[in-house]
PDB file of C-alpha atoms and ligand atoms in Angstrom:
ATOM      1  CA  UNK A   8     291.308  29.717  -0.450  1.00  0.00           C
ATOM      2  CA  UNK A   9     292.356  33.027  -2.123  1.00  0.00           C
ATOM      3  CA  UNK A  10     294.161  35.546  -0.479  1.00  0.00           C
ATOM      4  CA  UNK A  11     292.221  38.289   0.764  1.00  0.00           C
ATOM      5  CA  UNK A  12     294.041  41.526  -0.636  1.00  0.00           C
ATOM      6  CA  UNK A  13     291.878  43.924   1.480  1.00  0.00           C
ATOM      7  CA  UNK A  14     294.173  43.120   4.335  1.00  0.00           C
ATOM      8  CA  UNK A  15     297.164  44.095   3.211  1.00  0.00           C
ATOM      9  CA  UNK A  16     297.669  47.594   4.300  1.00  0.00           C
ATOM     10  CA  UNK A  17     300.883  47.991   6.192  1.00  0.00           C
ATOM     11  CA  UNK A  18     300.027  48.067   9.699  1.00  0.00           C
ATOM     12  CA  UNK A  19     297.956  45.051   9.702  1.00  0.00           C
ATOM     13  CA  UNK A  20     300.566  43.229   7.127  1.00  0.00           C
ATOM     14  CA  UNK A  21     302.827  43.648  10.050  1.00  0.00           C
ATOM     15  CA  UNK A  22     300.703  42.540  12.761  1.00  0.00           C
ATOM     16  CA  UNK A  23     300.040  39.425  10.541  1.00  0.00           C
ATOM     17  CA  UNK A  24     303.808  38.821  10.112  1.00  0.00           C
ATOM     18  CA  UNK A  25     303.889  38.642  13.796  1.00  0.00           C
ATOM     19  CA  UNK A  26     301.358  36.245  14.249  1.00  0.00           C
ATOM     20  CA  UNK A  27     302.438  33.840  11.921  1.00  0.00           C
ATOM     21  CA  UNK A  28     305.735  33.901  12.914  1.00  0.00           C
ATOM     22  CA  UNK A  29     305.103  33.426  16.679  1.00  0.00           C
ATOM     23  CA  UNK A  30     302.402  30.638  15.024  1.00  0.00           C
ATOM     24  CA  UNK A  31     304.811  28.693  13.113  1.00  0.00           C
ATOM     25  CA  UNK A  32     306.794  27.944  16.553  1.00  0.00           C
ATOM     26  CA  UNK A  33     304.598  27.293  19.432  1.00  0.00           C
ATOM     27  CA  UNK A  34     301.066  27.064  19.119  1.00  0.00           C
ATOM     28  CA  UNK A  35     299.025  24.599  21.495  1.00  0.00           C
ATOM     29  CA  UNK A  36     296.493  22.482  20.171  1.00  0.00           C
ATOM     30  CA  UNK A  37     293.301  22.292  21.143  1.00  0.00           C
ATOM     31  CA  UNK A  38     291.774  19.639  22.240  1.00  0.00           C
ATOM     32  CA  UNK A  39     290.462  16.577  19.867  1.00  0.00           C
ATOM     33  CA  UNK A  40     287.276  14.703  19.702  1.00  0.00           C
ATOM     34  CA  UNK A  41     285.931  12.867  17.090  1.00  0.00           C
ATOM     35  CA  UNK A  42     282.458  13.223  17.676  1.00  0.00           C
ATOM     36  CA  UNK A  43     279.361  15.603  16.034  1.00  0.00           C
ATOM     37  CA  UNK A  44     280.228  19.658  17.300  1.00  0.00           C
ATOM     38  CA  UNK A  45     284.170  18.281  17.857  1.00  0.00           C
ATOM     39  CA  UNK A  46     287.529  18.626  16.180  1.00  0.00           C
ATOM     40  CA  UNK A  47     289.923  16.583  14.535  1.00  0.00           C
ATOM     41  CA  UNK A  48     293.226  16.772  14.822  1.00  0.00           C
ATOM     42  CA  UNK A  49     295.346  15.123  11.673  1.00  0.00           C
ATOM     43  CA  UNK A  50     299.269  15.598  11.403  1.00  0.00           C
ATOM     44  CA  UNK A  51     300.112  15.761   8.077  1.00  0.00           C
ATOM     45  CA  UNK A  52     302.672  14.239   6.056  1.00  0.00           C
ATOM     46  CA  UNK A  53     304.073  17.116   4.495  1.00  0.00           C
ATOM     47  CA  UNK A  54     306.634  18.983   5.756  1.00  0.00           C
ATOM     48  CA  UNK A  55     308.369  22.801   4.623  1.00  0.00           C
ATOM     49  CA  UNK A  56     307.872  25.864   5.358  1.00  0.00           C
ATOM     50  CA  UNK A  57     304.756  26.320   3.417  1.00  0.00           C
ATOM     51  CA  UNK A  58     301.340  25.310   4.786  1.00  0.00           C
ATOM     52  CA  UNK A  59     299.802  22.513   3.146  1.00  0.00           C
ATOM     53  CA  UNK A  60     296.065  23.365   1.998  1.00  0.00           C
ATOM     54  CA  UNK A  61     293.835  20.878   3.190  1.00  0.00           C
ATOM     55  CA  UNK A  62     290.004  20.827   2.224  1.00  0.00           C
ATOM     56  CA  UNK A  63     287.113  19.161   4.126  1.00  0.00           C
ATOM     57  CA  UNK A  64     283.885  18.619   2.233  1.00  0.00           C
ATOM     58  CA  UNK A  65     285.497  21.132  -0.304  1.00  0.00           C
ATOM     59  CA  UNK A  66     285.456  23.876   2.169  1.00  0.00           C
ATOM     60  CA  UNK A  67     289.151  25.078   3.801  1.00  0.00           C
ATOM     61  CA  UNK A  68     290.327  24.168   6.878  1.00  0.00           C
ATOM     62  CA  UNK A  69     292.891  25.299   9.540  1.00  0.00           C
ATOM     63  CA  UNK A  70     296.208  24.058   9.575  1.00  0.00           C
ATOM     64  CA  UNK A  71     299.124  24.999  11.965  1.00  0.00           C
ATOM     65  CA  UNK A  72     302.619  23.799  12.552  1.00  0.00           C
ATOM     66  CA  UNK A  73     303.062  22.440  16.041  1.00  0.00           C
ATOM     67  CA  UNK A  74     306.641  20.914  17.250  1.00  0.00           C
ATOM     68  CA  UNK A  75     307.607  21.412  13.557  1.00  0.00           C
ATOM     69  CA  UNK A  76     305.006  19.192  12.015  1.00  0.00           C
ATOM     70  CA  UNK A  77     302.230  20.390  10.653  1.00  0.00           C
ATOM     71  CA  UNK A  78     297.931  19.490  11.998  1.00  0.00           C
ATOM     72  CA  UNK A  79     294.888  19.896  10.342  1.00  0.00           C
ATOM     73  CA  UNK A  80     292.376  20.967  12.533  1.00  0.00           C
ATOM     74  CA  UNK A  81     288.546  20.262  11.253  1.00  0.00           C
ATOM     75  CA  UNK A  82     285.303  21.391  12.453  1.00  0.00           C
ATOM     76  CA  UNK A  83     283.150  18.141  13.040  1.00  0.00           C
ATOM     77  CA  UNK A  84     279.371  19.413  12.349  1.00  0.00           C
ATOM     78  CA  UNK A  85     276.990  18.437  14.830  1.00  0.00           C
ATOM     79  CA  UNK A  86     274.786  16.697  12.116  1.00  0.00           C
ATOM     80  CA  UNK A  87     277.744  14.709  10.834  1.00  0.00           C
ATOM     81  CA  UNK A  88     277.274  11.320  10.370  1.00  0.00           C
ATOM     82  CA  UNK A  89     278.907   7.937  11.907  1.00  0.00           C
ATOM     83  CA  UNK A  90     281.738   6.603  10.267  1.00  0.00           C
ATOM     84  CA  UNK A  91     284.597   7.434   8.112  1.00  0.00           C
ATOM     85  CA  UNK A  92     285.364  11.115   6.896  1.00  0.00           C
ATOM     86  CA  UNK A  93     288.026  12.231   4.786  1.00  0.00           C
ATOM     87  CA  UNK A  94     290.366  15.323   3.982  1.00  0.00           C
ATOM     88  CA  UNK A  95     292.489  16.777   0.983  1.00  0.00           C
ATOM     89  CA  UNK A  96     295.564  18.269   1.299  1.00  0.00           C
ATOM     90  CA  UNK A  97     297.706  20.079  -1.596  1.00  0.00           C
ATOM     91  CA  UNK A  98     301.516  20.657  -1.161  1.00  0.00           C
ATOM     92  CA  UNK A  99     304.224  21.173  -3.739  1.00  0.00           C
ATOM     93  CA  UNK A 100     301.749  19.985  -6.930  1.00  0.00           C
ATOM     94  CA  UNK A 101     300.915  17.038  -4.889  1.00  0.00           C
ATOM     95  CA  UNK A 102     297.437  15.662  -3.435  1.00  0.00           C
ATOM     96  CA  UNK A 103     296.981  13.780  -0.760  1.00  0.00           C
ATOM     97  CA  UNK A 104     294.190  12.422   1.287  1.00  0.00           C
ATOM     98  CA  UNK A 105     293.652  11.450   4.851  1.00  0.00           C
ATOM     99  CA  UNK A 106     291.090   9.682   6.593  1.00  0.00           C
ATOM    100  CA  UNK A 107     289.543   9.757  10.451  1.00  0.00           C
ATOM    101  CA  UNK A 108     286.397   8.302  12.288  1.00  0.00           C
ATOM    102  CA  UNK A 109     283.155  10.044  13.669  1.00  0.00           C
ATOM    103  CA  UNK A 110     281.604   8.591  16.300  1.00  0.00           C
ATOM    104  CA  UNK A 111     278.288   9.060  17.909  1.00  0.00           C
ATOM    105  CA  UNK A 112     277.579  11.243  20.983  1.00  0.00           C
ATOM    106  CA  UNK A 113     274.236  11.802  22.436  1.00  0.00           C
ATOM    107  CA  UNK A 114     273.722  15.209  23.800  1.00  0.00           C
ATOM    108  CA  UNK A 115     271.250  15.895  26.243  1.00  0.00           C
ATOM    109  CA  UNK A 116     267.345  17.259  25.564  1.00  0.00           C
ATOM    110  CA  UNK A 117     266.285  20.309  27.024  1.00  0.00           C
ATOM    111  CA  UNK A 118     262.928  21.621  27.234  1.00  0.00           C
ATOM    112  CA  UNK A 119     262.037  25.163  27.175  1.00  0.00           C
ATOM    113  CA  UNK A 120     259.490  27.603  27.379  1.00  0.00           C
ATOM    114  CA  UNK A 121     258.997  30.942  25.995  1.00  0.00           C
ATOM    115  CA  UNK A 122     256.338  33.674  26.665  1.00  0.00           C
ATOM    116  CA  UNK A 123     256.925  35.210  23.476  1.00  0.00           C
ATOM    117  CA  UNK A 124     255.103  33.258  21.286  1.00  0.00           C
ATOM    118  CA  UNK A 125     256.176  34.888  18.321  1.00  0.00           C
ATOM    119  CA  UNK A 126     259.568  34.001  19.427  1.00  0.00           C
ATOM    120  CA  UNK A 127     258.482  30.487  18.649  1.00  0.00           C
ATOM    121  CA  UNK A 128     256.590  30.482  15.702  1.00  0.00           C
ATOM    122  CA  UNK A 129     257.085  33.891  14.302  1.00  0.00           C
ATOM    123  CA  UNK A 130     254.855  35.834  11.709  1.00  0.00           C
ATOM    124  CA  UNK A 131     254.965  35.845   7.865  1.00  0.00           C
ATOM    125  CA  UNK A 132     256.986  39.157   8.078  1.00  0.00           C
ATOM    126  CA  UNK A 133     259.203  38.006  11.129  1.00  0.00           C
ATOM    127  CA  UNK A 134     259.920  34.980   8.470  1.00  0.00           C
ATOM    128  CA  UNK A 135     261.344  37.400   5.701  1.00  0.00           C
ATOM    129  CA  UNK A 136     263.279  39.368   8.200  1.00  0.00           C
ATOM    130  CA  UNK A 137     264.531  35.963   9.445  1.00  0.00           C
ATOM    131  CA  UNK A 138     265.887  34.810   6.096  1.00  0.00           C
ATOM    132  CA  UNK A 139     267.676  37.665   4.978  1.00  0.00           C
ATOM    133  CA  UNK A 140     268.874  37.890   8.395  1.00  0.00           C
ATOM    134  CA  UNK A 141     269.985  34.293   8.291  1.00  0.00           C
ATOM    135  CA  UNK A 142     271.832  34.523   5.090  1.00  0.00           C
ATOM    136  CA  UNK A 143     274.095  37.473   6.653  1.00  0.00           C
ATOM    137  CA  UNK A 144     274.728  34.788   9.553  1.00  0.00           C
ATOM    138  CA  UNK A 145     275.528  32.102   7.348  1.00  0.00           C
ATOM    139  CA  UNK A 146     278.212  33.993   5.507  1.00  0.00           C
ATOM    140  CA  UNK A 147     279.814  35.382   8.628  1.00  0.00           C
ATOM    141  CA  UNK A 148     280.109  31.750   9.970  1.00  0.00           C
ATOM    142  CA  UNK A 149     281.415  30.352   6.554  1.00  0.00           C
ATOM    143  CA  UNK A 150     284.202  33.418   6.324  1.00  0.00           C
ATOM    144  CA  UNK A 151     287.457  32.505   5.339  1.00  0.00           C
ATOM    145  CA  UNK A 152     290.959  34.426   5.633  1.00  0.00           C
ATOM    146  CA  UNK A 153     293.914  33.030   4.928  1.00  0.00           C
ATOM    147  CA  UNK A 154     295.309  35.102   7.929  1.00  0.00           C
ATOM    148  CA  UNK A 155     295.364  33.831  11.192  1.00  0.00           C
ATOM    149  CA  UNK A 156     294.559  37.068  13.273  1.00  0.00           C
ATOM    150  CA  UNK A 157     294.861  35.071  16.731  1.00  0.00           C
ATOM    151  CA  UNK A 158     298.434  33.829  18.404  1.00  0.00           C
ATOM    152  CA  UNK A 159     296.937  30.884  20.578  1.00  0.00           C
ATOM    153  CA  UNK A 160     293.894  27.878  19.851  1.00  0.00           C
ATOM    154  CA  UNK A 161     293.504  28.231  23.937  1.00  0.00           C
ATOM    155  CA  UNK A 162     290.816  30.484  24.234  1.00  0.00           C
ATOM    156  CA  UNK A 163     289.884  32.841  27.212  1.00  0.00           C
ATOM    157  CA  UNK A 164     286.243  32.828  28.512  1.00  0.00           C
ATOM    158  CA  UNK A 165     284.565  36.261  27.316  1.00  0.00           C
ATOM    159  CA  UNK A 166     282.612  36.897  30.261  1.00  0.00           C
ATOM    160  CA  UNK A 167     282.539  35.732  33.419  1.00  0.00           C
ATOM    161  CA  UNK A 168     279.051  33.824  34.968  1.00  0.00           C
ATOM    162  CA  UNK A 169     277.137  30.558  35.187  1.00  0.00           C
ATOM    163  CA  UNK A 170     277.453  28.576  32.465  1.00  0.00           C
ATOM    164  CA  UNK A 171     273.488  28.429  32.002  1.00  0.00           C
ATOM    165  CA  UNK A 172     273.119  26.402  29.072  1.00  0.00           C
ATOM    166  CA  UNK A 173     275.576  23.435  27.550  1.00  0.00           C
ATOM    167  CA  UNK A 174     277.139  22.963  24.196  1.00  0.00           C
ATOM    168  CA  UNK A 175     274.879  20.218  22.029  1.00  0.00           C
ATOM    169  CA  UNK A 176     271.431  19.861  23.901  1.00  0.00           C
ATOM    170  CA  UNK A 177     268.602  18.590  21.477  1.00  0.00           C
ATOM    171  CA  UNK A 178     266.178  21.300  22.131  1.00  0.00           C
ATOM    172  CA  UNK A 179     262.277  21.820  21.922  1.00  0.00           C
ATOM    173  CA  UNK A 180     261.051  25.207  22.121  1.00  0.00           C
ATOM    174  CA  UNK A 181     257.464  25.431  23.590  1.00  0.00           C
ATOM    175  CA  UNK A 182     257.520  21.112  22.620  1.00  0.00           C
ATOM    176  CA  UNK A 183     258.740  21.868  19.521  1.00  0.00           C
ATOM    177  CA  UNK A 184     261.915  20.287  18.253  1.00  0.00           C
ATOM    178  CA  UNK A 185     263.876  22.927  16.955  1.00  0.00           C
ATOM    179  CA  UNK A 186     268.146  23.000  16.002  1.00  0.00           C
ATOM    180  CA  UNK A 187     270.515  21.802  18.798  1.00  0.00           C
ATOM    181  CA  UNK A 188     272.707  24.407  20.867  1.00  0.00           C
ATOM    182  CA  UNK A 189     274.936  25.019  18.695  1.00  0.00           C
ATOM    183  CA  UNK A 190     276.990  27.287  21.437  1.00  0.00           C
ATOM    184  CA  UNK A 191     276.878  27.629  25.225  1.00  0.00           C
ATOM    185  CA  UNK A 192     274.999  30.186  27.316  1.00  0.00           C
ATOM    186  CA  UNK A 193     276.788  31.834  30.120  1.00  0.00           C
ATOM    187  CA  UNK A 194     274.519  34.028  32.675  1.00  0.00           C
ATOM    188  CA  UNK A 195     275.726  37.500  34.147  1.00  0.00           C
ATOM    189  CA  UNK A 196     274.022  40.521  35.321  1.00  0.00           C
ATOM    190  CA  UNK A 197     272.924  43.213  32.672  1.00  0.00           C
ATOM    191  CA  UNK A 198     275.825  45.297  31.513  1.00  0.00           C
ATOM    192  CA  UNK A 199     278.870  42.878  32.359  1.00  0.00           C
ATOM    193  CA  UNK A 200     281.577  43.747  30.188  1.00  0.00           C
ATOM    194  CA  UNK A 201     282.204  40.946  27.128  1.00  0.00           C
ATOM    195  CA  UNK A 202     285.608  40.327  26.058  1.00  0.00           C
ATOM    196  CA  UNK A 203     287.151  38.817  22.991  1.00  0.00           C
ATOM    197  CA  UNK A 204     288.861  35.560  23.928  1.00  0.00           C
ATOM    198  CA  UNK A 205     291.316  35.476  21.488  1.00  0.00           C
ATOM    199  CA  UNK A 206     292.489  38.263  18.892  1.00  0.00           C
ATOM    200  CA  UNK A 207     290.943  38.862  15.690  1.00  0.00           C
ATOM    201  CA  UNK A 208     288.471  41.097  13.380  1.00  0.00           C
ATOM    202  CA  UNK A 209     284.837  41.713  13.653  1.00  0.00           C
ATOM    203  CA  UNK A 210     283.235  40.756  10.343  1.00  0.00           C
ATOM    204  CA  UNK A 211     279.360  41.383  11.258  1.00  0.00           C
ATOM    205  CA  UNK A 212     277.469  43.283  13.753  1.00  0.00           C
ATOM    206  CA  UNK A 213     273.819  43.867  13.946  1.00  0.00           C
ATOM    207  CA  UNK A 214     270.703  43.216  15.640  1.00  0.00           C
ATOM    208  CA  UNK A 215     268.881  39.993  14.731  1.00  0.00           C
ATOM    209  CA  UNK A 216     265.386  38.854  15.472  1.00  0.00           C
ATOM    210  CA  UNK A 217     266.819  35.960  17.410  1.00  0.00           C
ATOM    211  CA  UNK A 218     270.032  36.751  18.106  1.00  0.00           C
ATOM    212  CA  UNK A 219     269.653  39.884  19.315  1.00  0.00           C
ATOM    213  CA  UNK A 220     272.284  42.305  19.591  1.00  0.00           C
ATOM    214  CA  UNK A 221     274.981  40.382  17.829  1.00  0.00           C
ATOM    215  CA  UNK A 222     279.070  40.567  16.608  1.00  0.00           C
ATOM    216  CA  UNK A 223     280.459  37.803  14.825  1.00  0.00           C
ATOM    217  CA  UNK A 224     284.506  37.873  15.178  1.00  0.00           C
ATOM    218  CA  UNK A 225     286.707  36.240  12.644  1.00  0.00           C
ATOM    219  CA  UNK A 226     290.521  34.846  14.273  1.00  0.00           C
ATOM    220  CA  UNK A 227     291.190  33.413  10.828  1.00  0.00           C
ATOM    221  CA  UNK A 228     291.615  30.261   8.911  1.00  0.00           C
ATOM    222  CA  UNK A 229     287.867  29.667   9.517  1.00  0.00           C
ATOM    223  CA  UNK A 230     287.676  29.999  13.334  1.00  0.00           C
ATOM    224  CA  UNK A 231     284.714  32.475  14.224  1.00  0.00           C
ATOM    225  CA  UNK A 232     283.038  33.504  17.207  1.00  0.00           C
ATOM    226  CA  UNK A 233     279.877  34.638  17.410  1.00  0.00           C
ATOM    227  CA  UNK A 234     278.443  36.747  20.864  1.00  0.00           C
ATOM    228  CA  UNK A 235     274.232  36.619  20.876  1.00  0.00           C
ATOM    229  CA  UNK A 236     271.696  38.472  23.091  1.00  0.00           C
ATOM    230  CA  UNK A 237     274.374  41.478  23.992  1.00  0.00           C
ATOM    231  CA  UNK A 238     272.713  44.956  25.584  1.00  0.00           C
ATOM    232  CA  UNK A 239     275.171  46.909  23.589  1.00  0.00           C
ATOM    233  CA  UNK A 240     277.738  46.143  20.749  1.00  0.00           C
ATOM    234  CA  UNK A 241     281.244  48.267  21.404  1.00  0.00           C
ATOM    235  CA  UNK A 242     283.125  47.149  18.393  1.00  0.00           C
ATOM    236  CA  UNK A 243     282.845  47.813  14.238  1.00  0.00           C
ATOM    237  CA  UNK A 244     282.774  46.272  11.335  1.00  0.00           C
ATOM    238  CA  UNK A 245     286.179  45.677   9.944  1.00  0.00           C
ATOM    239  CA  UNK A 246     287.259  46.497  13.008  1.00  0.00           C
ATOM    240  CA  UNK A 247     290.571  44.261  14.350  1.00  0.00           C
ATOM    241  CA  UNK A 248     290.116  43.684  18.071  1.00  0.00           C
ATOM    242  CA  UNK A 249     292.967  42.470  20.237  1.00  0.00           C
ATOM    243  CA  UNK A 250     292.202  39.452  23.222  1.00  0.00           C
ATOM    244  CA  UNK A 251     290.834  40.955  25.935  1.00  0.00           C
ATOM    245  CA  UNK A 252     289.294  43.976  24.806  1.00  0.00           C
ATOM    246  CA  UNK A 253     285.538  44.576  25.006  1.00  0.00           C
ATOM    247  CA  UNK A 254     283.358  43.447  22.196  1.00  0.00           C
ATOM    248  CA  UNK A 255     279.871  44.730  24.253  1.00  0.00           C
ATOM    249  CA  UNK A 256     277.793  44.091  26.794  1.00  0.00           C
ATOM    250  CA  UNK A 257     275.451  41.179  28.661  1.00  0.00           C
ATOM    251  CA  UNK A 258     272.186  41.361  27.756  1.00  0.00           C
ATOM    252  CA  UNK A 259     268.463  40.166  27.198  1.00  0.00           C
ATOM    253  CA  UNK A 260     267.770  41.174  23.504  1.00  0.00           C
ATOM    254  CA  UNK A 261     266.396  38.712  21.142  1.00  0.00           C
ATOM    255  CA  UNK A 262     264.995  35.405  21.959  1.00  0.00           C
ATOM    256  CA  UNK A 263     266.013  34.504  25.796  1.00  0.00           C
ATOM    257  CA  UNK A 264     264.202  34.183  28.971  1.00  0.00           C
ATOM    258  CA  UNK A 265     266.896  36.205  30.653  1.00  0.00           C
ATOM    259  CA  UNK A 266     270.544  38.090  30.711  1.00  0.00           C
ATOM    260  CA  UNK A 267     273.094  35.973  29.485  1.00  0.00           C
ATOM    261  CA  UNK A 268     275.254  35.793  26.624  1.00  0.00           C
ATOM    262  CA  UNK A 269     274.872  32.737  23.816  1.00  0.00           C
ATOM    263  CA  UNK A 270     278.847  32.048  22.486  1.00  0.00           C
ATOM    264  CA  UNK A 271     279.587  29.987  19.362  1.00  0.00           C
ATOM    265  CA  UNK A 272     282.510  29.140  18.421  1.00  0.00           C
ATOM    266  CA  UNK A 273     282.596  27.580  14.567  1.00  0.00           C
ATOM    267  CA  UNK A 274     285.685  26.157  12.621  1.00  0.00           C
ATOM    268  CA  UNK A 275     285.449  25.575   8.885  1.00  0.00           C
ATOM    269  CA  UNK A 276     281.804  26.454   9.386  1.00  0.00           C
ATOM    270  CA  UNK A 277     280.928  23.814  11.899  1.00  0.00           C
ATOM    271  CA  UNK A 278     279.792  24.927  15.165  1.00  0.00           C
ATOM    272  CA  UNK A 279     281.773  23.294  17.534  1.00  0.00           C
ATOM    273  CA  UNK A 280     282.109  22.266  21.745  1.00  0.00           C
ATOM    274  CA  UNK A 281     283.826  24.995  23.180  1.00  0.00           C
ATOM    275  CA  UNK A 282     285.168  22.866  26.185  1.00  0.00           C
ATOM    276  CA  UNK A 283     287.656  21.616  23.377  1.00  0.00           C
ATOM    277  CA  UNK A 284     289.100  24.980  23.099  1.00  0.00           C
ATOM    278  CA  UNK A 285     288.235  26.837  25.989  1.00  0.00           C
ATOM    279  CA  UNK A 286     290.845  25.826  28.739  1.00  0.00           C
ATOM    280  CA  UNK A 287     288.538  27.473  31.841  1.00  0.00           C
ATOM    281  CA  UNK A 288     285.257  25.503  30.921  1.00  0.00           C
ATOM    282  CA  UNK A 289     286.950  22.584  31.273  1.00  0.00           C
ATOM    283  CA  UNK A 290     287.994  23.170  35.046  1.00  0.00           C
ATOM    284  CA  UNK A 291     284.027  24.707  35.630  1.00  0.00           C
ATOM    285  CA  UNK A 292     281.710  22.574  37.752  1.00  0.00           C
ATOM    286  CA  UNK A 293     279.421  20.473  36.021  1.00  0.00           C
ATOM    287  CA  UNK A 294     276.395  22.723  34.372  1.00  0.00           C
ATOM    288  CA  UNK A 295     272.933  23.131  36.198  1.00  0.00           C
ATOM    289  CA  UNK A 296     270.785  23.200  32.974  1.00  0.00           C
ATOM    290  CA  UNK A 297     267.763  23.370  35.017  1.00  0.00           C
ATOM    291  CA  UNK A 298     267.354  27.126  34.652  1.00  0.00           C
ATOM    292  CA  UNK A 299     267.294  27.290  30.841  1.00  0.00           C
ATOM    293  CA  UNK A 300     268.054  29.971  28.361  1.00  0.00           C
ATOM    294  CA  UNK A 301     268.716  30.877  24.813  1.00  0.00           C
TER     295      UNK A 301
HETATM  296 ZN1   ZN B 402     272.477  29.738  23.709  1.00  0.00          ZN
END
């Protein structure tokens, strides 16, 4: 958990002040489920001004004051097992340790069918390009900043569409049991504008054999956001984007069998549902996965 010194230049110290300051009074929580791809919600003992540090599987994890107390909020991974997790906090010197309960969900199966075989079951050179490719993923998702760049855990929907594809489904690609949706698809025409859903910085752009066109957006404390598939990427490295403004465009690149745009949203590292933290999905019809995509 050590302090990122490349942030502190003095406009963006000050926009940080200003966040955690507005953070420390009123923040909303999201909402909790104990489940594989949920959160957990712990209020913690510990009480001052300073945030308690609280670890989960040795990794950081978010924690906010709300109503003058303050939460930890983990990241449940989807392949998390039944039963009884733990967390560690240090405050003052002092270590703690808190425990909560995973239970089982069963998400859905989905079958789906690309053209592209080499989409599937890609070549020996598509396989290097993969790994080093996957590597830069992995270490956008596991970022950490002490910072928390965003003012509110109720995010906005970045695009507007039909939400194509569920959080969760155990999928087979061509029959072929591959990693569960670790993110939900939302369909829109070619070109639709995508919009950040909550303020932060963009930590990783690129195009990825998969993925596609691709920016990975980091609203601190371990929270990142991840936009697949996109026709074209408006925002920079390093940049800091505010909510609302336009991170690219909807899109077809990388693995998909049409335009939509794949959204992750991970905490701590765990991808995680974004129903929990995504106040419109949650008032959306249910889903018609019978027209799937990436
Ligand atoms: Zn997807």
């Amino acid at each position: 958990m050590k302090y990122n010194h490349e942030h502190i230049t003095s406009a963006l110290f000050g926009f940080a002040l200003f966040v955690f300051s507005n953070l420390s009074q009123a923040i909303e929580l999201p909402q909790q489920d104990n489940v594989p791809g949920g959160i957990a919600i712990i209020q913690l003992n510990e009480t001052g001004d300073a945030a308690p540090k609280v670890s989960y599987k040795k990794k950081p994890v978010m924690v906010i004051k709300h109503q003058q107390a303050w939460y930890a909020l983990i990241g449940i991974p989807l392949a998390a097992k039944n039963g009884t997790h733990s967390i560690n906090s240090t405050h003052a010197g002092n270590n703690n340790s808190y425990r909560f309960q995973v239970t089982d969900k069963q998400y859905e199966s989905q079958y789906i069918t690309i053209k592209n075989k080499r989409k599937v079951n890609p070549n020996k050179d598509d396989m290097k390009r993969i790994g080093r490719e996957r590597k830069k993923i992995n270490a956008a998702l596991a970022h950490w900043d002490d910072l928390l760049y965003t003012n509110t855990l109720q995010l906005d929907l970045p695009v507007q569409g039909r939400l194509s594809s569920p959080f969760g489904l155990r999928r087979f690609f061509n029959e072929q049991p591959r990693k569960p949706h670790s993110g939900i698809d939302i369909a829109a025409p070619k070109g639709t504008p995508i919009t950040a859903p909550a303020s932060g910085k963009v930590i990783l752009t690129g195009n990825f054999f998969f993925n596609g066109n691709s920016a990975f957006i980091d609203h601190g404390q371990g929270l990142i956001t991840m936009y697949c598939h996109m026709d074209s990427i408006k925002v920079k490295e390093g940049q800091l984007i505010k909510q609302g403004e336009q991170i690219g465009s909807i899109g077809m690149t990388g693995r998909v069998t049409g335009p939509h745009l794949h959204w992750s949203i991970s905490m701590n590292n765990a991808r995680i549902d974004p129903n929990l933290i995504v106040p419109a999905l949650r008032q959306t019809p249910p889903t018609d996965i019978s027209t799937p995509s990436k």
